[in-house]
Each structure stands twice: as C-alpha cells, then as structure tokens.
PDB file of C-alpha atoms in Angstrom:
ATOM      1  CA  ALA A   1      12.073  19.536  -5.762  1.00  0.00           C
ATOM      2  CA  GLU A   2      11.137  16.133  -7.145  1.00  0.00           C
ATOM      3  CA  ARG A   3       7.621  17.404  -8.027  1.00  0.00           C
ATOM      4  CA  LEU A   4       9.063  20.377  -9.949  1.00  0.00           C
ATOM      5  CA  LEU A   5      11.549  18.450 -11.597  1.00  0.00           C
ATOM      6  CA  ILE A   6       9.684  15.232 -12.537  1.00  0.00           C
ATOM      7  CA  PRO A   7       7.012  17.088 -14.886  1.00  0.00           C
ATOM      8  CA  SER A   8       9.692  18.819 -16.713  1.00  0.00           C
ATOM      9  CA  LEU A   9      12.303  15.997 -16.913  1.00  0.00           C
ATOM     10  CA  VAL A  10       9.858  13.202 -17.448  1.00  0.00           C
ATOM     11  CA  SER A  11       6.395  14.020 -17.944  1.00  0.00           C
ATOM     12  CA  LEU A  12       3.356  15.507 -16.106  1.00  0.00           C
ATOM     13  CA  GLY A  13       1.680  12.153 -16.088  1.00  0.00           C
ATOM     14  CA  ALA A  14       4.535  10.599 -14.264  1.00  0.00           C
ATOM     15  CA  LEU A  15       3.990  12.867 -11.521  1.00  0.00           C
ATOM     16  CA  ALA A  16       1.357  10.724  -9.993  1.00  0.00           C
ATOM     17  CA  PHE A  17       3.137   7.625 -10.098  1.00  0.00           C
ATOM     18  CA  TYR A  18       5.838   9.460  -7.772  1.00  0.00           C
ATOM     19  CA  ALA A  19       3.597  11.501  -5.686  1.00  0.00           C
ATOM     20  CA  VAL A  20       1.155   8.792  -4.580  1.00  0.00           C
ATOM     21  CA  PRO A  21       4.018   6.534  -3.246  1.00  0.00           C
ATOM     22  CA  TYR A  22       5.681   9.229  -1.636  1.00  0.00           C
ATOM     23  CA  GLU A  23       2.637  10.632   0.101  1.00  0.00           C
ATOM     24  CA  ALA A  24       1.761   7.156   1.457  1.00  0.00           C
ATOM     25  CA  VAL A  25       5.184   6.377   2.832  1.00  0.00           C
ATOM     26  CA  SER A  26       5.748   9.855   4.070  1.00  0.00           C
ATOM     27  CA  ARG A  27       3.001   9.304   6.628  1.00  0.00           C
ATOM     28  CA  LEU A  28       5.130   6.933   8.583  1.00  0.00           C
ATOM     29  CA  ALA A  29       7.353   9.555   9.252  1.00  0.00           C
ATOM     30  CA  ILE A  30       5.041  10.487  12.189  1.00  0.00           C
ATOM     31  CA  VAL A  31       6.663   7.650  14.327  1.00  0.00           C
ATOM     32  CA  PRO A  32      10.372   9.135  14.303  1.00  0.00           C
ATOM     33  CA  THR A  33       8.933  12.939  14.211  1.00  0.00           C
ATOM     34  CA  SER A  34       6.964  12.139  17.425  1.00  0.00           C
ATOM     35  CA  MET A  35       9.858  10.258  18.866  1.00  0.00           C
ATOM     36  CA  SER A  36      12.214  13.206  18.200  1.00  0.00           C
ATOM     37  CA  SER A  37       9.809  15.919  19.494  1.00  0.00           C
ATOM     38  CA  THR A  38       9.368  14.002  22.821  1.00  0.00           C
ATOM     39  CA  LEU A  39      13.194  13.238  23.146  1.00  0.00           C
ATOM     40  CA  PHE A  40      14.363  16.963  22.293  1.00  0.00           C
ATOM     41  CA  PRO A  41      13.481  18.266  25.741  1.00  0.00           C
ATOM     42  CA  ALA A  42      15.477  15.444  27.364  1.00  0.00           C
ATOM     43  CA  PHE A  43      18.431  16.382  25.205  1.00  0.00           C
ATOM     44  CA  SER A  44      18.236  20.069  26.116  1.00  0.00           C
ATOM     45  CA  ARG A  45      18.113  19.121  29.715  1.00  0.00           C
ATOM     46  CA  LEU A  46      21.708  17.500  29.499  1.00  0.00           C
ATOM     47  CA  GLU A  47      22.939  21.223  28.752  1.00  0.00           C
ATOM     48  CA  GLY A  48      26.192  19.828  27.238  1.00  0.00           C
ATOM     49  CA  ARG A  49      27.083  17.178  29.802  1.00  0.00           C
ATOM     50  CA  HIS A  50      27.625  13.992  28.172  1.00  0.00           C
ATOM     51  CA  GLY A  51      27.678  10.283  29.194  1.00  0.00           C
ATOM     52  CA  ALA A  52      25.786   7.371  29.753  1.00  0.00           C
ATOM     53  CA  THR A  53      22.502   9.195  29.851  1.00  0.00           C
ATOM     54  CA  LEU A  54      22.958  10.736  26.317  1.00  0.00           C
ATOM     55  CA  THR A  55      24.083   7.451  25.067  1.00  0.00           C
ATOM     56  CA  ASP A  56      21.218   5.731  26.358  1.00  0.00           C
ATOM     57  CA  LEU A  57      18.847   8.638  25.166  1.00  0.00           C
ATOM     58  CA  VAL A  58      20.024   8.017  21.512  1.00  0.00           C
ATOM     59  CA  ALA A  59      20.440   4.288  21.710  1.00  0.00           C
ATOM     60  CA  ARG A  60      17.194   3.384  23.186  1.00  0.00           C
ATOM     61  CA  PRO A  61      14.654   5.027  20.680  1.00  0.00           C
ATOM     62  CA  THR A  62      17.038   3.931  17.701  1.00  0.00           C
ATOM     63  CA  ARG A  63      16.376   0.233  18.701  1.00  0.00           C
ATOM     64  CA  TYR A  64      12.650   0.800  19.059  1.00  0.00           C
ATOM     65  CA  LEU A  65      12.754   2.682  15.694  1.00  0.00           C
ATOM     66  CA  THR A  66      14.713  -0.191  13.971  1.00  0.00           C
ATOM     67  CA  VAL A  67      11.956  -2.758  15.108  1.00  0.00           C
ATOM     68  CA  VAL A  68       9.042  -0.708  14.020  1.00  0.00           C
ATOM     69  CA  MET A  69      10.456   0.762  10.798  1.00  0.00           C
ATOM     70  CA  THR A  70      11.980  -2.525   9.849  1.00  0.00           C
ATOM     71  CA  ILE A  71       8.806  -4.509   9.848  1.00  0.00           C
ATOM     72  CA  VAL A  72       6.572  -1.919   8.331  1.00  0.00           C
ATOM     73  CA  LEU A  73       8.800  -0.561   5.732  1.00  0.00           C
ATOM     74  CA  SER A  74      10.132  -4.163   4.663  1.00  0.00           C
ATOM     75  CA  ALA A  75       6.271  -4.937   4.415  1.00  0.00           C
ATOM     76  CA  VAL A  76       5.770  -2.027   2.078  1.00  0.00           C
ATOM     77  CA  ALA A  77       8.884  -2.805   0.000  1.00  0.00           C
ATOM     78  CA  LEU A  78       8.267  -6.451  -0.587  1.00  0.00           C
ATOM     79  CA  PHE A  79       4.619  -6.136  -1.105  1.00  0.00           C
ATOM     80  CA  ALA A  80       4.557  -2.900  -3.038  1.00  0.00           C
ATOM     81  CA  ASP A  81       2.882  -4.386  -6.063  1.00  0.00           C
ATOM     82  CA  GLU A  82       0.154  -6.012  -4.165  1.00  0.00           C
ATOM     83  CA  LEU A  83      -0.344  -2.933  -2.015  1.00  0.00           C
ATOM     84  CA  LEU A  84      -0.516  -0.445  -4.991  1.00  0.00           C
ATOM     85  CA  THR A  85      -2.711  -2.939  -6.976  1.00  0.00           C
ATOM     86  CA  ILE A  86      -5.425  -3.224  -4.093  1.00  0.00           C
ATOM     87  CA  TRP A  87      -5.155   0.573  -3.728  1.00  0.00           C
ATOM     88  CA  MET A  88      -4.799   2.108  -7.023  1.00  0.00           C
ATOM     89  CA  GLY A  89      -5.045  -0.799  -9.528  1.00  0.00           C
ATOM     90  CA  GLN A  90      -2.742  -2.874 -11.548  1.00  0.00           C
ATOM     91  CA  PRO A  91      -1.841  -0.150 -14.368  1.00  0.00           C
ATOM     92  CA  PHE A  92      -0.792   2.206 -11.578  1.00  0.00           C
ATOM     93  CA  ALA A  93       1.118  -0.371  -9.601  1.00  0.00           C
ATOM     94  CA  THR A  94       3.096  -0.961 -12.706  1.00  0.00           C
ATOM     95  CA  HIS A  95       4.630   2.394 -12.804  1.00  0.00           C
ATOM     96  CA  ALA A  96       4.450   2.960  -9.121  1.00  0.00           C
ATOM     97  CA  ALA A  97       5.946  -0.081  -7.468  1.00  0.00           C
ATOM     98  CA  ALA A  98       9.762   0.627  -8.152  1.00  0.00           C
ATOM     99  CA  PRO A  99       9.535   4.220  -6.880  1.00  0.00           C
ATOM    100  CA  LEU A 100       7.740   2.851  -3.703  1.00  0.00           C
ATOM    101  CA  ARG A 101      10.258   0.302  -2.923  1.00  0.00           C
ATOM    102  CA  VAL A 102      13.273   2.915  -3.241  1.00  0.00           C
ATOM    103  CA  LEU A 103      11.041   5.444  -1.269  1.00  0.00           C
ATOM    104  CA  ALA A 104      10.449   2.817   1.514  1.00  0.00           C
ATOM    105  CA  ALA A 105      14.345   2.426   2.032  1.00  0.00           C
ATOM    106  CA  ALA A 106      14.770   6.150   2.044  1.00  0.00           C
ATOM    107  CA  PHE A 107      12.244   6.615   4.596  1.00  0.00           C
ATOM    108  CA  TYR A 108      13.853   3.817   6.667  1.00  0.00           C
ATOM    109  CA  PHE A 109      17.064   5.615   6.841  1.00  0.00           C
ATOM    110  CA  GLY A 110      15.658   8.869   7.324  1.00  0.00           C
ATOM    111  CA  ALA A 111      13.780   7.550  10.355  1.00  0.00           C
ATOM    112  CA  PHE A 112      16.588   7.344  12.309  1.00  0.00           C
ATOM    113  CA  SER A 113      18.049  10.619  11.434  1.00  0.00           C
ATOM    114  CA  HIS A 114      14.982  12.260  13.272  1.00  0.00           C
ATOM    115  CA  VAL A 115      16.400  11.351  16.682  1.00  0.00           C
ATOM    116  CA  LEU A 116      19.982  12.345  15.852  1.00  0.00           C
ATOM    117  CA  ARG A 117      18.727  15.656  14.663  1.00  0.00           C
ATOM    118  CA  ALA A 118      16.891  16.365  17.890  1.00  0.00           C
ATOM    119  CA  ALA A 119      20.098  15.250  19.762  1.00  0.00           C
ATOM    120  CA  LEU A 120      22.188  17.559  17.835  1.00  0.00           C
ATOM    121  CA  GLN A 121      19.735  20.589  18.482  1.00  0.00           C
ATOM    122  CA  GLY A 122      19.086  19.880  21.980  1.00  0.00           C
ATOM    123  CA  LEU A 123      22.893  19.683  22.766  1.00  0.00           C
ATOM    124  CA  GLY A 124      23.025  23.323  21.491  1.00  0.00           C
ATOM    125  CA  ARG A 125      24.460  22.695  18.124  1.00  0.00           C
ATOM    126  CA  PRO A 126      21.663  23.626  15.686  1.00  0.00           C
ATOM    127  CA  ASP A 127      24.443  25.200  13.596  1.00  0.00           C
ATOM    128  CA  LEU A 128      25.719  21.853  12.674  1.00  0.00           C
ATOM    129  CA  LYS A 129      22.431  20.765  11.588  1.00  0.00           C
ATOM    130  CA  ALA A 130      21.847  23.761   9.236  1.00  0.00           C
ATOM    131  CA  LYS A 131      25.212  23.197   7.643  1.00  0.00           C
ATOM    132  CA  LEU A 132      24.141  19.484   7.006  1.00  0.00           C
ATOM    133  CA  ASP A 133      20.908  20.340   5.503  1.00  0.00           C
ATOM    134  CA  PHE A 134      22.658  22.842   3.249  1.00  0.00           C
ATOM    135  CA  VAL A 135      25.064  20.006   1.933  1.00  0.00           C
ATOM    136  CA  ASN A 136      22.138  17.647   1.671  1.00  0.00           C
ATOM    137  CA  VAL A 137      20.119  20.258  -0.509  1.00  0.00           C
ATOM    138  CA  VAL A 138      23.198  20.633  -2.850  1.00  0.00           C
ATOM    139  CA  LEU A 139      23.479  16.938  -2.948  1.00  0.00           C
ATOM    140  CA  PHE A 140      19.883  16.357  -3.564  1.00  0.00           C
ATOM    141  CA  LEU A 141      19.396  18.779  -6.164  1.00  0.00           C
ATOM    142  CA  SER A 142      22.557  17.571  -8.150  1.00  0.00           C
ATOM    143  CA  LEU A 143      21.475  13.891  -8.016  1.00  0.00           C
ATOM    144  CA  LEU A 144      17.751  14.700  -8.992  1.00  0.00           C
ATOM    145  CA  LEU A 145      19.045  16.832 -12.054  1.00  0.00           C
ATOM    146  CA  TRP A 146      21.390  13.914 -12.877  1.00  0.00           C
ATOM    147  CA  TRP A 147      19.183  10.746 -12.082  1.00  0.00           C
ATOM    148  CA  ILE A 148      15.782  11.859 -13.212  1.00  0.00           C
ATOM    149  CA  PRO A 149      16.599  12.147 -16.682  1.00  0.00           C
ATOM    150  CA  THR A 150      18.785   8.811 -16.507  1.00  0.00           C
ATOM    151  CA  PHE A 151      16.511   6.756 -14.425  1.00  0.00           C
ATOM    152  CA  GLY A 152      13.222   8.532 -14.318  1.00  0.00           C
ATOM    153  CA  LEU A 153      11.094   8.044 -11.283  1.00  0.00           C
ATOM    154  CA  VAL A 154      13.444   5.541  -9.679  1.00  0.00           C
ATOM    155  CA  GLY A 155      16.076   8.145 -10.033  1.00  0.00           C
ATOM    156  CA  ALA A 156      14.300  10.737  -8.165  1.00  0.00           C
ATOM    157  CA  ALA A 157      13.538   8.186  -5.347  1.00  0.00           C
ATOM    158  CA  GLY A 158      17.144   7.043  -5.352  1.00  0.00           C
ATOM    159  CA  ALA A 159      18.037  10.459  -4.904  1.00  0.00           C
ATOM    160  CA  ARG A 160      16.251  10.832  -1.888  1.00  0.00           C
ATOM    161  CA  LEU A 161      17.334   7.421  -0.642  1.00  0.00           C
ATOM    162  CA  ALA A 162      21.248   8.742  -1.103  1.00  0.00           C
ATOM    163  CA  VAL A 163      20.329  11.869   0.827  1.00  0.00           C
ATOM    164  CA  GLY A 164      18.881   9.877   3.554  1.00  0.00           C
ATOM    165  CA  ILE A 165      21.749   7.963   3.910  1.00  0.00           C
ATOM    166  CA  ALA A 166      24.181  10.805   3.715  1.00  0.00           C
ATOM    167  CA  GLU A 167      22.234  12.562   6.401  1.00  0.00           C
ATOM    168  CA  LEU A 168      22.228   9.652   8.616  1.00  0.00           C
ATOM    169  CA  CYS A 169      26.100   9.421   8.359  1.00  0.00           C
ATOM    170  CA  GLY A 170      26.541  13.058   8.543  1.00  0.00           C
ATOM    171  CA  SER A 171      24.341  13.324  11.818  1.00  0.00           C
ATOM    172  CA  LEU A 172      26.369  10.318  13.201  1.00  0.00           C
ATOM    173  CA  ALA A 173      29.724  11.885  12.524  1.00  0.00           C
ATOM    174  CA  LEU A 174      28.454  15.309  13.802  1.00  0.00           C
ATOM    175  CA  LEU A 175      27.320  13.686  17.125  1.00  0.00           C
ATOM    176  CA  SER A 176      30.437  11.878  17.728  1.00  0.00           C
ATOM    177  CA  PHE A 177      32.336  15.223  17.392  1.00  0.00           C
ATOM    178  CA  VAL A 178      29.909  16.957  19.479  1.00  0.00           C
ATOM    179  CA  ALA A 179      30.083  14.380  22.213  1.00  0.00           C
ATOM    180  CA  PRO A 180      32.633  11.816  21.577  1.00  0.00           C
ATOM    181  CA  ASP A 181      32.634  10.350  25.047  1.00  0.00           C
ATOM    182  CA  ALA A 182      28.834   9.315  24.716  1.00  0.00           C
ATOM    183  CA  LEU A 183      28.275   9.001  20.936  1.00  0.00           C
ATOM    184  CA  GLY A 184      31.490   7.975  19.480  1.00  0.00           C
ATOM    185  CA  PRO A 185      31.076   5.189  16.952  1.00  0.00           C
ATOM    186  CA  PRO A 186      32.378   2.242  19.297  1.00  0.00           C
ATOM    187  CA  ARG A 187      30.417   3.155  22.169  1.00  0.00           C
ATOM    188  CA  LEU A 188      27.149   3.799  20.157  1.00  0.00           C
ATOM    189  CA  TRP A 189      27.551   0.673  18.178  1.00  0.00           C
ATOM    190  CA  ARG A 190      28.171  -1.333  21.108  1.00  0.00           C
ATOM    191  CA  LEU A 191      24.919  -0.246  22.630  1.00  0.00           C
ATOM    192  CA  LEU A 192      22.846  -0.729  19.558  1.00  0.00           C
ATOM    193  CA  SER A 193      24.084  -4.093  18.937  1.00  0.00           C
ATOM    194  CA  ARG A 194      22.645  -5.461  22.332  1.00  0.00           C
TER     195      ARG A 194
END
C-alpha cells in the first residue's frame, strides 16, 4: 500500500528512499517466519489442550527472538546513516535513514507477531487471525492516508510501526482469550521475564 501511495502523495522519486530500506529490513523477517513455520505443527499437535507446554512453546522462541532481533535491529537503527552511506552513498542516506530507523522498530515488533499468529492458527482459531488482519488493514490504510501527506516517508514507516504494535497487542489479547490458563498476561509475563 505504501508503494502505491508514496508516489501519488509525495513523489515518485521518494519511493526509492522508502523501498530500499524496507527491502533491506524485511529480509530479517526470515528469522521469525522460519521459527513460526517450524512451531506451527507443534501448536497444532496440542489440539486445544492448554497448559505449560503451550506456554513454553510461545515463551521460549519469544526469548530467542528478543535476543536476536534486539541486537540486529538496534544496530540497524543506531547505524542507519552509516550503513546507508556505505551501501548507497551519502545523498541517499540523508533521505532514507529516518525511514530505516522507524522500519527497524516496525519489524522488531512484527517479529514477535509471527510466533503468536502461528499459535492462534495452530490452536484452531484462524478466524481470529483473519479478523485481526482485517482490522490491521483498515488501520494501516487510514494511517497511511493521514501520515504520508503529513510526515512523508517517516509517516509511511510510522504507519507500519503502529500496525506492528497493534498486531502484537491484538495477537496477545486473542491468545489470552483462546488459552487464558496458558497465555494469560500474568503467566506469560512471568515466563518471558525469566
């Protein structure tokens, strides 16, 4: 959606300053995507039984993702100017560093949603994921139409960040509804903070 709206609301030339950072950061999604694909059969095997096994299946990969994604995406955000200058040159980095920083944050929050979506689907509730996706699409398009004209490329990246946070919170809320004994906020928080 951003790639359609940026040329019409900002300029066609500005699209490259958004698309290049987006493509670079989106490559890191292979880590949570691979993890969720591996976990899906384990979630499906539980067949609605909830308990310590389900809690562990969510908490352990989330801890690993926290370590890996925090290190990598923090480095990307902190050294966005330097990385883009080395890769694309200083004039490009001047325009693309700010969107890259916001996109790094967006993909950080989005990484955790992969595991939670796999849990929702594996526990037999793909309908909840579909409903959450619908809400996210409406939110995303609304924010894009508001923030791109106001904030430009950073607004487009900010819309992705807002939707990433909304998806993470929504997934957590839905999982605590589906499996309150295993994934209720107090229990999950205790396990993640170990």
